[in-house]
Tab-separated table of C-alpha atoms and ligand atoms in Angstrom:
chain	number	residue	atom	x	y	z
A	27	MET	CA	11.564	-8.743	7.524
A	28	LYS	CA	8.845	-7.890	9.992
A	29	ILE	CA	5.777	-9.959	9.072
A	30	LYS	CA	2.622	-7.814	8.971
A	31	SER	CA	0.257	-9.971	6.823
A	32	ILE	CA	-0.494	-13.580	6.097
A	33	LEU	CA	-2.686	-15.090	3.383
A	34	PHE	CA	-3.891	-18.706	3.684
A	35	VAL	CA	-4.759	-20.452	0.382
A	36	CYS	CA	-6.606	-23.648	-0.410
A	37	LEU	CA	-8.621	-24.758	-3.465
A	38	GLY	CA	-12.173	-23.593	-2.777
A	39	ASN	CA	-11.749	-21.182	0.190
A	40	ILE	CA	-14.728	-22.813	1.872
A	41	CYS	CA	-13.329	-25.612	3.980
A	42	ARG	CA	-9.647	-25.397	5.022
A	43	SER	CA	-8.328	-21.903	4.557
A	44	PRO	CA	-11.357	-20.299	6.289
A	45	LEU	CA	-10.429	-22.379	9.370
A	46	ALA	CA	-6.788	-21.212	9.094
A	47	GLU	CA	-8.008	-17.600	8.823
A	48	GLY	CA	-10.294	-17.946	11.833
A	49	ILE	CA	-7.713	-19.656	13.960
A	50	ALA	CA	-4.973	-17.184	13.072
A	51	LYS	CA	-7.146	-14.119	13.694
A	52	LYS	CA	-8.037	-15.332	17.115
A	53	TYR	CA	-4.462	-16.292	17.979
A	54	VAL	CA	-2.896	-13.006	16.912
A	55	GLU	CA	-5.578	-11.120	18.798
A	56	GLU	CA	-4.872	-13.183	21.926
A	57	LYS	CA	-1.167	-12.437	21.555
A	58	GLY	CA	-1.832	-8.744	21.043
A	59	LEU	CA	-0.239	-8.697	17.631
A	60	LYS	CA	-1.292	-6.439	14.702
A	61	ILE	CA	-1.165	-8.804	11.762
A	62	GLU	CA	-3.552	-8.727	8.800
A	63	ILE	CA	-4.921	-12.228	8.131
A	64	ASP	CA	-6.934	-13.315	5.132
A	65	SER	CA	-7.667	-16.410	3.094
A	66	ALA	CA	-8.443	-17.195	-0.552
A	67	GLY	CA	-8.934	-20.072	-2.989
A	68	THR	CA	-7.165	-20.819	-6.256
A	69	GLY	CA	-10.468	-21.994	-7.708
A	70	SER	CA	-13.468	-19.784	-8.677
A	71	TRP	CA	-16.333	-22.156	-8.042
A	72	HIS	CA	-17.363	-20.759	-4.614
A	73	ILE	CA	-16.656	-17.043	-4.925
A	74	GLY	CA	-18.971	-15.223	-2.525
A	75	ASN	CA	-20.039	-18.331	-0.670
A	76	SER	CA	-19.925	-18.885	3.128
A	77	PRO	CA	-17.587	-21.541	4.563
A	78	CYS	CA	-18.902	-25.137	4.381
A	79	GLU	CA	-21.161	-26.213	7.145
A	80	ASN	CA	-18.812	-28.705	8.765
A	81	SER	CA	-16.035	-26.096	8.947
A	82	ILE	CA	-18.428	-23.623	10.548
A	83	ILE	CA	-19.432	-26.316	13.171
A	84	VAL	CA	-15.917	-27.463	14.020
A	85	ALA	CA	-14.775	-23.802	14.384
A	86	GLU	CA	-17.724	-23.031	16.586
A	87	GLN	CA	-16.960	-26.093	18.796
A	88	ASN	CA	-13.530	-24.537	19.282
A	89	GLY	CA	-14.798	-21.070	20.111
A	90	ILE	CA	-14.156	-19.507	16.681
A	91	ASP	CA	-16.844	-17.831	14.503
A	92	ILE	CA	-16.022	-18.112	10.766
A	93	MET	CA	-19.674	-17.634	9.618
A	94	GLU	CA	-19.077	-14.092	8.279
A	95	GLN	CA	-16.309	-15.070	5.943
A	96	THR	CA	-16.942	-15.192	2.170
A	97	SER	CA	-14.931	-17.063	-0.367
A	98	ARG	CA	-12.750	-15.154	-2.801
A	99	GLN	CA	-10.237	-16.198	-5.423
A	100	VAL	CA	-6.529	-15.437	-4.990
A	101	GLU	CA	-5.212	-12.554	-7.201
A	102	LYS	CA	-1.804	-11.698	-8.444
A	103	GLU	CA	-1.847	-8.508	-6.266
A	104	ASP	CA	-2.013	-10.734	-3.189
A	105	PHE	CA	1.586	-11.832	-3.859
A	106	GLU	CA	2.780	-8.224	-3.492
A	107	LYS	CA	0.399	-7.347	-0.653
A	108	PHE	CA	0.972	-10.288	1.671
A	109	ASP	CA	4.261	-10.924	3.448
A	110	LEU	CA	3.551	-14.645	3.763
A	111	VAL	CA	1.393	-16.735	1.379
A	112	VAL	CA	0.663	-20.184	2.770
A	113	GLY	CA	-0.860	-23.162	0.898
A	114	LEU	CA	-2.783	-25.831	2.757
A	115	ASP	CA	-1.483	-28.715	0.586
A	116	SER	CA	1.105	-29.316	-2.035
A	117	SER	CA	-1.289	-28.831	-4.951
A	118	ASN	CA	-2.211	-25.434	-3.512
A	119	VAL	CA	1.466	-24.544	-3.243
A	120	GLN	CA	2.041	-25.665	-6.887
A	121	ASN	CA	-0.955	-23.669	-8.101
A	122	LEU	CA	0.368	-20.584	-6.309
A	123	LYS	CA	3.747	-20.984	-8.014
A	124	ASN	CA	2.025	-21.419	-11.361
A	125	LEU	CA	0.181	-18.112	-10.703
A	126	GLY	CA	3.513	-16.350	-10.032
A	127	CYS	CA	3.759	-16.477	-6.294
A	128	LYS	CA	7.591	-16.684	-5.734
A	129	ASP	CA	7.901	-18.294	-2.376
A	130	PRO	CA	4.708	-19.842	-1.058
A	131	LEU	CA	4.946	-21.722	2.255
A	132	LYS	CA	3.250	-25.015	3.031
A	133	LEU	CA	1.274	-25.143	6.251
A	134	GLY	CA	2.169	-28.717	7.067
A	135	ASP	CA	5.879	-27.749	7.289
A	136	PHE	CA	5.051	-26.070	10.591
A	137	GLY	CA	4.481	-29.166	12.786
A	138	PHE	CA	3.390	-31.981	10.497
A	139	ASN	CA	6.554	-32.847	8.586
A	140	GLY	CA	5.282	-31.198	5.439
A	141	GLU	CA	2.026	-33.297	5.305
A	142	ASP	CA	-0.824	-32.010	3.238
A	143	VAL	CA	-3.871	-30.829	5.153
A	144	PRO	CA	-6.426	-33.301	3.762
A	145	ASP	CA	-9.115	-31.806	1.561
A	146	PRO	CA	-12.367	-32.448	3.517
A	147	TYR	CA	-14.695	-31.304	0.711
A	148	PHE	CA	-15.575	-34.885	-0.193
A	149	PHE	CA	-15.534	-36.355	3.344
A	150	GLU	CA	-18.556	-38.526	3.970
A	151	ASP	CA	-19.058	-37.309	7.539
A	152	PHE	CA	-18.034	-34.794	10.131
A	153	GLU	CA	-15.370	-36.951	11.795
A	154	GLY	CA	-12.438	-35.930	9.488
A	155	PHE	CA	-13.086	-32.304	10.209
A	156	ASP	CA	-11.724	-32.673	13.803
A	157	LYS	CA	-8.439	-33.979	12.413
A	158	VAL	CA	-8.306	-31.160	9.831
A	159	PHE	CA	-9.046	-28.546	12.523
A	160	ASN	CA	-6.340	-29.918	14.882
A	161	MET	CA	-3.719	-30.014	12.158
A	162	ILE	CA	-4.485	-26.426	11.026
A	163	ASP	CA	-4.655	-25.239	14.610
A	164	ILE	CA	-1.220	-26.622	15.513
A	165	CYS	CA	0.507	-25.500	12.301
A	166	VAL	CA	-1.004	-21.991	12.254
A	167	LYS	CA	0.149	-21.350	15.837
A	168	ASN	CA	3.661	-22.745	15.102
A	169	LEU	CA	3.847	-20.632	11.956
A	170	ILE	CA	2.957	-17.501	13.844
A	171	ASN	CA	5.349	-18.264	16.717
A	172	GLU	CA	8.209	-19.021	14.320
A	173	ARG	CA	7.714	-16.329	11.680
A	174	VAL	CA	6.001	-13.325	13.259
B	701	4NP	P1	-11.199	-26.335	0.356
B	701	4NP	O1	-12.076	-27.552	-0.096
B	701	4NP	O2	-10.119	-26.202	-0.749
B	701	4NP	O3	-10.673	-26.769	1.595
B	701	4NP	O4	-12.063	-25.129	0.452
B	701	4NP	C1	-12.679	-27.603	-1.372
B	701	4NP	C2	-13.861	-26.917	-1.673
B	701	4NP	C3	-14.406	-27.026	-2.915
B	701	4NP	C4	-13.883	-27.865	-3.862
B	701	4NP	C5	-12.772	-28.573	-3.562
B	701	4NP	C6	-12.158	-28.454	-2.320
B	701	4NP	N1	-14.568	-28.001	-5.136
B	701	4NP	O5	-14.057	-28.819	-5.980
B	701	4NP	O6	-15.545	-27.285	-5.424
């Protein structure tokens, strides 16, 4: 199947999946690919909110603007609409399965031996965001190179 769309899913859609969306959009554009990229959260707490401040900062430091993104909750229609649905950690993948997504992928399987991308929402400081960014950056690019 020719992959034309990818949805990245975390819990709140304010820290991790917005980074995945921003990184993927920039990368497919650089490669001249026409792929629809989006992100969503399984939770509803942050619907309509901007990405968290530290994600905006770490993205900006890496030349990516995610400021215009707004959080949304994943919907069942997404599972029909998107060719690939990718969870950022194993609980996201399990939540997706519970919601009826048949074959969600896990981002950490594309370069980090299936590791979970750590949830940085409760991180005390900015430091952990660099690690989260690098992990997402490597895995998103590997995913696109392997699957698109
Ligand atoms: P994210 O981080 O899933 O990477 O967007 C979180 C954001 C919000 C919450 C948990 C994780 N929350 O509990 O509100």
